[in-house]
């Protein structure tokens, strides 16, 4: 069964050598749709260009928390204008990332809040990135209550998953779910209702086992699907099918 990869970065330079061949091959064989996610203003533009080029690719536009430091003052206007394109289906990825020491917490929170508000203003779902920033991310979400959002690359606890679910949000898993040390994520996955789950790769990052460490591509989402199926006690095809339905509903594609 063909998979919808709800979070990919095919504008990444690691795809420069074979981007078109790779995308065409996957869309012909095992991938139904791809949502290509923006990380910065320039990469959001590249994301829209990819979606323009391929029928089955859609785009999200947004500024990742690590890309906020030289933002133009009118960045929200630029995102608003980009989102007028019919292939833009979400605002993302946006959020908080306290992984590297030099981060500016207040500035990250400000830009996250502004983009969450933009998503609601445009009636688009938000794709949320959170790394080492669970408490602040949940606080912003509790306060702004986005109408539709997904916590991407989820690796948090069952408790965090419950809080996210209580706010009506979706949760998506990358290859992290297949890692040997992913006990927390596996436990969290176990308590998430099937109608709130989505599959993603975050490619070229986060390749699932047995490809961990390699360049990730959307086809590899099948390993994450197999793990999800094992956790839920269903077949891999069933897991893919339900996640595809959820993705179509979530992104309106
Ligand atoms: Zn990403």
GROMACS .gro file of C-alpha atoms and ligand atoms in nm:
model
  254
    1UNK     CA    1   0.000   0.000   0.000
    2UNK     CA    2   0.129   0.347  -0.091
    3UNK     CA    3   0.227   0.573   0.201
    4UNK     CA    4   0.163   0.942   0.258
    5UNK     CA    5   0.480   1.097   0.402
    6UNK     CA    6   0.348   1.393   0.601
    7UNK     CA    7   0.686   1.553   0.672
    8UNK     CA    8   0.978   1.563   0.429
    9UNK     CA    9   1.253   1.803   0.322
   10UNK     CA   10   1.328   1.733  -0.045
   11UNK     CA   11   1.467   2.085  -0.087
   12UNK     CA   12   1.761   1.968   0.128
   13UNK     CA   13   2.098   1.970  -0.050
   14UNK     CA   14   2.141   1.600   0.025
   15UNK     CA   15   1.886   1.540  -0.253
   16UNK     CA   16   2.065   1.758  -0.510
   17UNK     CA   17   2.226   1.459  -0.679
   18UNK     CA   18   1.909   1.263  -0.758
   19UNK     CA   19   1.603   1.461  -0.646
   20UNK     CA   20   1.383   1.427  -0.954
   21UNK     CA   21   1.467   1.065  -1.029
   22UNK     CA   22   1.412   0.968  -0.666
   23UNK     CA   23   1.079   1.150  -0.631
   24UNK     CA   24   0.944   1.012  -0.959
   25UNK     CA   25   1.048   0.657  -0.871
   26UNK     CA   26   0.888   0.670  -0.527
   27UNK     CA   27   0.564   0.823  -0.653
   28UNK     CA   28   0.550   0.545  -0.915
   29UNK     CA   29   0.601   0.269  -0.661
   30UNK     CA   30   0.529   0.309  -0.291
   31UNK     CA   31   0.457   0.673  -0.202
   32UNK     CA   32   0.116   0.833  -0.255
   33UNK     CA   33   0.175   1.191  -0.145
   34UNK     CA   34   0.449   1.397   0.019
   35UNK     CA   35   0.411   1.707   0.230
   36UNK     CA   36   0.733   1.905   0.188
   37UNK     CA   37   0.790   2.118   0.495
   38UNK     CA   38   0.949   2.465   0.501
   39UNK     CA   39   1.220   2.558   0.752
   40UNK     CA   40   1.307   2.915   0.660
   41UNK     CA   41   1.175   3.181   0.422
   42UNK     CA   42   1.402   3.069   0.137
   43UNK     CA   43   1.334   2.700   0.195
   44UNK     CA   44   0.960   2.764   0.220
   45UNK     CA   45   0.984   2.914  -0.130
   46UNK     CA   46   1.169   2.604  -0.248
   47UNK     CA   47   0.902   2.390  -0.087
   48UNK     CA   48   0.628   2.571  -0.281
   49UNK     CA   49   0.832   2.534  -0.602
   50UNK     CA   50   0.854   2.157  -0.549
   51UNK     CA   51   0.479   2.137  -0.489
   52UNK     CA   52   0.423   2.334  -0.808
   53UNK     CA   53   0.638   2.090  -1.002
   54UNK     CA   54   0.478   1.768  -0.870
   55UNK     CA   55   0.108   1.699  -0.860
   56UNK     CA   56   0.141   1.470  -0.560
   57UNK     CA   57   0.363   1.693  -0.349
   58UNK     CA   58   0.212   1.957  -0.121
   59UNK     CA   59   0.392   2.227   0.074
   60UNK     CA   60   0.404   2.374   0.421
   61UNK     CA   61   0.557   2.717   0.473
   62UNK     CA   62   0.707   2.837   0.798
   63UNK     CA   63   1.017   2.923   0.996
   64UNK     CA   64   1.187   2.661   1.214
   65UNK     CA   65   1.297   2.784   1.560
   66UNK     CA   66   1.664   2.753   1.464
   67UNK     CA   67   1.612   2.977   1.159
   68UNK     CA   68   1.459   3.280   1.329
   69UNK     CA   69   1.765   3.493   1.390
   70UNK     CA   70   1.787   3.691   1.065
   71UNK     CA   71   1.419   3.705   0.982
   72UNK     CA   72   1.299   4.006   0.784
   73UNK     CA   73   1.049   4.224   0.974
   74UNK     CA   74   0.778   4.142   0.723
   75UNK     CA   75   0.829   3.763   0.738
   76UNK     CA   76   0.464   3.702   0.830
   77UNK     CA   77   0.353   3.890   0.518
   78UNK     CA   78   0.587   3.677   0.308
   79UNK     CA   79   0.443   3.356   0.456
   80UNK     CA   80   0.089   3.488   0.411
   81UNK     CA   81   0.159   3.557   0.046
   82UNK     CA   82   0.324   3.218  -0.012
   83UNK     CA   83   0.026   3.047   0.147
   84UNK     CA   84  -0.203   3.189  -0.122
   85UNK     CA   85  -0.066   2.917  -0.348
   86UNK     CA   86  -0.321   2.634  -0.369
   87UNK     CA   87  -0.058   2.368  -0.299
   88UNK     CA   88   0.027   2.517   0.042
   89UNK     CA   89  -0.158   2.305   0.298
   90UNK     CA   90   0.002   2.397   0.632
   91UNK     CA   91   0.215   2.639   0.831
   92UNK     CA   92   0.534   2.468   0.944
   93UNK     CA   93   0.751   2.372   1.076
   94UNK     CA   94   0.726   2.605   1.369
   95UNK     CA   95   0.795   2.563   1.738
   96UNK     CA   96   1.069   2.563   1.999
   97UNK     CA   97   1.414   2.406   2.000
   98UNK     CA   98   1.640   2.444   2.302
   99UNK     CA   99   1.887   2.178   2.194
  100UNK     CA  100   2.181   2.405   2.115
  101UNK     CA  101   2.307   2.632   2.387
  102UNK     CA  102   2.291   2.968   2.212
  103UNK     CA  103   1.914   2.969   2.166
  104UNK     CA  104   1.708   3.280   2.245
  105UNK     CA  105   1.408   3.151   2.438
  106UNK     CA  106   1.200   3.468   2.433
  107UNK     CA  107   1.254   3.525   2.063
  108UNK     CA  108   1.167   3.164   1.979
  109UNK     CA  109   0.845   3.185   2.178
  110UNK     CA  110   0.750   3.513   2.009
  111UNK     CA  111   0.801   3.376   1.656
  112UNK     CA  112   0.624   3.049   1.744
  113UNK     CA  113   0.322   3.238   1.876
  114UNK     CA  114   0.309   3.467   1.573
  115UNK     CA  115   0.314   3.174   1.331
  116UNK     CA  116   0.056   2.976   1.527
  117UNK     CA  117  -0.172   3.278   1.509
  118UNK     CA  118  -0.103   3.301   1.135
  119UNK     CA  119  -0.206   2.937   1.086
  120UNK     CA  120  -0.540   3.002   1.255
  121UNK     CA  121  -0.588   3.328   1.064
  122UNK     CA  122  -0.538   3.138   0.737
  123UNK     CA  123  -0.739   2.833   0.856
  124UNK     CA  124  -0.436   2.613   0.791
  125UNK     CA  125  -0.309   2.336   1.019
  126UNK     CA  126   0.021   2.392   1.201
  127UNK     CA  127   0.316   2.150   1.198
  128UNK     CA  128   0.493   2.177   1.530
  129UNK     CA  129   0.855   2.104   1.610
  130UNK     CA  130   0.956   2.073   1.975
  131UNK     CA  131   1.299   1.962   2.097
  132UNK     CA  132   1.411   1.985   2.458
  133UNK     CA  133   1.130   2.237   2.508
  134UNK     CA  134   0.824   2.033   2.605
  135UNK     CA  135   0.700   2.252   2.889
  136UNK     CA  136   0.722   2.581   2.700
  137UNK     CA  137   0.570   2.424   2.387
  138UNK     CA  138   0.274   2.291   2.584
  139UNK     CA  139   0.229   2.627   2.757
  140UNK     CA  140   0.213   2.815   2.426
  141UNK     CA  141  -0.032   2.556   2.288
  142UNK     CA  142  -0.252   2.572   2.597
  143UNK     CA  143  -0.266   2.946   2.565
  144UNK     CA  144  -0.322   2.980   2.190
  145UNK     CA  145  -0.521   2.659   2.134
  146UNK     CA  146  -0.458   2.612   1.760
  147UNK     CA  147  -0.762   2.476   1.574
  148UNK     CA  148  -0.560   2.208   1.398
  149UNK     CA  149  -0.200   2.108   1.468
  150UNK     CA  150   0.032   1.809   1.471
  151UNK     CA  151   0.325   1.740   1.703
  152UNK     CA  152   0.581   1.615   1.455
  153UNK     CA  153   0.863   1.365   1.519
  154UNK     CA  154   0.709   1.279   1.852
  155UNK     CA  155   0.947   1.120   2.103
  156UNK     CA  156   0.783   1.235   2.426
  157UNK     CA  157   0.618   1.043   2.707
  158UNK     CA  158   0.268   0.900   2.725
  159UNK     CA  159   0.188   1.181   2.968
  160UNK     CA  160   0.291   1.447   2.714
  161UNK     CA  161   0.095   1.263   2.444
  162UNK     CA  162  -0.214   1.273   2.665
  163UNK     CA  163  -0.183   1.650   2.711
  164UNK     CA  164  -0.142   1.698   2.338
  165UNK     CA  165  -0.442   1.474   2.263
  166UNK     CA  166  -0.655   1.658   2.519
  167UNK     CA  167  -0.600   1.975   2.316
  168UNK     CA  168  -0.729   1.796   2.006
  169UNK     CA  169  -0.391   1.776   1.836
  170UNK     CA  170  -0.252   1.501   1.614
  171UNK     CA  171   0.078   1.320   1.670
  172UNK     CA  172   0.313   1.192   1.401
  173UNK     CA  173   0.602   0.952   1.424
  174UNK     CA  174   0.929   0.929   1.230
  175UNK     CA  175   1.184   0.649   1.225
  176UNK     CA  176   1.256   0.734   1.588
  177UNK     CA  177   0.975   0.491   1.675
  178UNK     CA  178   1.190   0.205   1.543
  179UNK     CA  179   1.503   0.292   1.740
  180UNK     CA  180   1.611   0.050   2.012
  181UNK     CA  181   1.613   0.327   2.274
  182UNK     CA  182   1.264   0.456   2.185
  183UNK     CA  183   1.083   0.300   2.481
  184UNK     CA  184   0.907   0.624   2.574
  185UNK     CA  185   0.784   0.687   2.221
  186UNK     CA  186   0.660   0.328   2.188
  187UNK     CA  187   0.470   0.360   2.513
  188UNK     CA  188   0.323   0.693   2.402
  189UNK     CA  189   0.221   0.545   2.065
  190UNK     CA  190   0.033   0.272   2.250
  191UNK     CA  191  -0.211   0.519   2.408
  192UNK     CA  192  -0.277   0.737   2.101
  193UNK     CA  193  -0.612   0.667   1.931
  194UNK     CA  194  -0.569   0.549   1.570
  195UNK     CA  195  -0.758   0.849   1.433
  196UNK     CA  196  -0.495   1.094   1.567
  197UNK     CA  197  -0.183   0.929   1.423
  198UNK     CA  198   0.017   1.014   1.113
  199UNK     CA  199   0.333   0.876   0.951
  200UNK     CA  200   0.629   1.086   0.845
  201UNK     CA  201   0.999   1.054   0.772
  202UNK     CA  202   1.152   1.401   0.834
  203UNK     CA  203   1.383   1.292   0.553
  204UNK     CA  204   1.676   1.324   0.489
  205UNK     CA  205   1.696   1.287   0.868
  206UNK     CA  206   1.570   1.020   1.110
  207UNK     CA  207   1.599   0.711   0.888
  208UNK     CA  208   1.426   0.420   1.063
  209UNK     CA  209   1.596   0.094   1.158
  210UNK     CA  210   1.744  -0.094   0.971
  211UNK     CA  211   1.857   0.218   0.782
  212UNK     CA  212   1.941   0.432   1.085
  213UNK     CA  213   2.213   0.684   1.003
  214UNK     CA  214   2.159   0.664   0.626
  215UNK     CA  215   1.999   0.935   0.412
  216UNK     CA  216   1.629   0.887   0.474
  217UNK     CA  217   1.369   0.883   0.193
  218UNK     CA  218   0.987   0.866   0.206
  219UNK     CA  219   0.972   0.496   0.110
  220UNK     CA  220   1.137   0.414   0.442
  221UNK     CA  221   0.822   0.523   0.626
  222UNK     CA  222   0.711   0.162   0.576
  223UNK     CA  223   0.942   0.056   0.861
  224UNK     CA  224   0.783   0.308   1.093
  225UNK     CA  225   0.441   0.187   0.976
  226UNK     CA  226   0.540  -0.173   1.054
  227UNK     CA  227   0.649  -0.073   1.404
  228UNK     CA  228   0.329   0.123   1.459
  229UNK     CA  229   0.129  -0.177   1.340
  230UNK     CA  230   0.315  -0.405   1.581
  231UNK     CA  231   0.241  -0.167   1.872
  232UNK     CA  232  -0.127  -0.149   1.778
  233UNK     CA  233  -0.165  -0.518   1.695
  234UNK     CA  234  -0.285  -0.459   1.338
  235UNK     CA  235  -0.139  -0.524   0.993
  236UNK     CA  236   0.107  -0.283   0.835
  237UNK     CA  237  -0.135  -0.216   0.548
  238UNK     CA  238  -0.407  -0.128   0.796
  239UNK     CA  239  -0.174   0.110   0.982
  240UNK     CA  240  -0.077   0.281   0.656
  241UNK     CA  241  -0.436   0.301   0.540
  242UNK     CA  242  -0.561   0.463   0.863
  243UNK     CA  243  -0.268   0.708   0.877
  244UNK     CA  244  -0.331   0.803   0.513
  245UNK     CA  245  -0.697   0.878   0.586
  246UNK     CA  246  -0.587   1.091   0.883
  247UNK     CA  247  -0.331   1.277   0.673
  248UNK     CA  248  -0.588   1.355   0.403
  249UNK     CA  249  -0.831   1.486   0.661
  250UNK     CA  250  -0.563   1.684   0.846
  251UNK     CA  251  -0.408   1.854   0.542
  252UNK     CA  252  -0.728   1.868   0.338
  253UNK     CA  253  -0.570   1.695   0.039
  254LIG    ZN1  254   1.143   1.857   0.975
   0.00000   0.00000   0.00000
